[in-house]
Short mmCIF file of C-alpha atoms in Angstrom, two decimals:
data_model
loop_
_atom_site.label_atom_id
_atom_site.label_comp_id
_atom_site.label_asym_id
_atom_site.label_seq_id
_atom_site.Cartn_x
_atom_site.Cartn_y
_atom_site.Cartn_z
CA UNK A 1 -20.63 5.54 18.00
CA UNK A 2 -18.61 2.26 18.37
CA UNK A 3 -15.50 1.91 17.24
CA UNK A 4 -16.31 -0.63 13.97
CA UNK A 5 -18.57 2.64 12.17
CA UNK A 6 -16.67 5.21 13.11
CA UNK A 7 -14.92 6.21 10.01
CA UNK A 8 -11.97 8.10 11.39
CA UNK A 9 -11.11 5.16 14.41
CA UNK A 10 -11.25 2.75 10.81
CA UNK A 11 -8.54 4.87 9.11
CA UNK A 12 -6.37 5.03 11.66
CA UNK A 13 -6.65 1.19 12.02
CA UNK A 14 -5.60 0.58 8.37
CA UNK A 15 -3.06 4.30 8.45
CA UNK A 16 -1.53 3.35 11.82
CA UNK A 17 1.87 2.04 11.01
CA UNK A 18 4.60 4.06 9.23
CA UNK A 19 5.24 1.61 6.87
CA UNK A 20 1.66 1.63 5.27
CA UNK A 21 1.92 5.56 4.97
CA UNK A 22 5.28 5.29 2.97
CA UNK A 23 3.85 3.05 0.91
CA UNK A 24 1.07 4.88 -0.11
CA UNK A 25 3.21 7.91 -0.59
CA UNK A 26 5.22 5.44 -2.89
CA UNK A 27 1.58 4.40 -4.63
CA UNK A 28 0.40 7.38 -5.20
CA UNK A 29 3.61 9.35 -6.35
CA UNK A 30 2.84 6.57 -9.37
CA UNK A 31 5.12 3.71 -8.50
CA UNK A 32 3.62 0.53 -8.90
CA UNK A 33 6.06 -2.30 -9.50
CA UNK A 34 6.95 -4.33 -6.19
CA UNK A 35 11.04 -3.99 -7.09
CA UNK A 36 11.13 -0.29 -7.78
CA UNK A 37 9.00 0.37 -3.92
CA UNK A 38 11.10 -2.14 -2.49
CA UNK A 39 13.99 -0.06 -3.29
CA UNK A 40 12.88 3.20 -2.51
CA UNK A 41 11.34 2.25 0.65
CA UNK A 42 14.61 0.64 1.46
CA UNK A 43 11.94 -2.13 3.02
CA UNK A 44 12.68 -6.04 3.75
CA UNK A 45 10.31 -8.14 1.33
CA UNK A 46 8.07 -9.13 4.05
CA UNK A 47 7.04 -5.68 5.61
CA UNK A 48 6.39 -4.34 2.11
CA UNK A 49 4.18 -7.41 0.86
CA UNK A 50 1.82 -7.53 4.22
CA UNK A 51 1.66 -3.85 3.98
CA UNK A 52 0.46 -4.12 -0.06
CA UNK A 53 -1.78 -7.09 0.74
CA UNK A 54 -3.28 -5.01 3.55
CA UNK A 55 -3.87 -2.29 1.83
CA UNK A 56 -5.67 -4.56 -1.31
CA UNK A 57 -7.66 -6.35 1.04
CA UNK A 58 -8.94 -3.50 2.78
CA UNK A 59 -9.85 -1.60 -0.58
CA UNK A 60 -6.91 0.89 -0.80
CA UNK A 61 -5.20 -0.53 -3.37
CA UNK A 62 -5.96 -2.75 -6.19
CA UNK A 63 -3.62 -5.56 -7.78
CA UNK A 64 -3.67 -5.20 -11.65
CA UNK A 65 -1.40 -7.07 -13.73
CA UNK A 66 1.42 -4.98 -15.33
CA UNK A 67 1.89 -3.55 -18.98
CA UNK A 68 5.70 -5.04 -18.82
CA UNK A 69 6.59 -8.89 -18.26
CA UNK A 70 7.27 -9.94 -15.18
CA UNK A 71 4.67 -9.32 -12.39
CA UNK A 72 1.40 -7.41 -10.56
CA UNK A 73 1.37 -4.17 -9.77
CA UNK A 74 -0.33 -2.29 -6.70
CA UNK A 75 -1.80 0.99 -8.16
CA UNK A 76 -4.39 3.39 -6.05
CA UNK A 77 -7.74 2.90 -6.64
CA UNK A 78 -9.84 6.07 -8.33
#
């Protein structure tokens, strides 16, 4: 099977990194707002945004608009 339909060489593409794994820990322990993972993850702002925008672009996550002023959020997908 080549590499492109092979479901588990495709997760490890999108899983590989530590970064993307701590911040869907982050996601799915229910923190959404860019700030509050920032801080936890203790990540600069660049790591964390590519890592977000990955993970939307590829279908992980989804960018909804928050319930509170000022900003998106990144929330898992159901």
């Amino acid at each position: 099977m080549p590499k492109e339909q092979c479901p588990m060489a495709l997760a490890a593409d999108i899983l590989g990194d530590r970064w993307t794994l701590s911040i869907l820990r982050e996601a799915f322990y229910g923190v959404c707002r860019y700030d509050d993972m920032r801080e936890d993850l203790k990540a600069g702002g660049s790591i964390l945004t590519d890592g977000l925008n990955m993970l939307v672009a590829r279908g992980v996550l989804e960018k909804q608009p928050c319930q509170e002023a000022g900003g998106g959020c990144a929330r898992p997908m159901c």
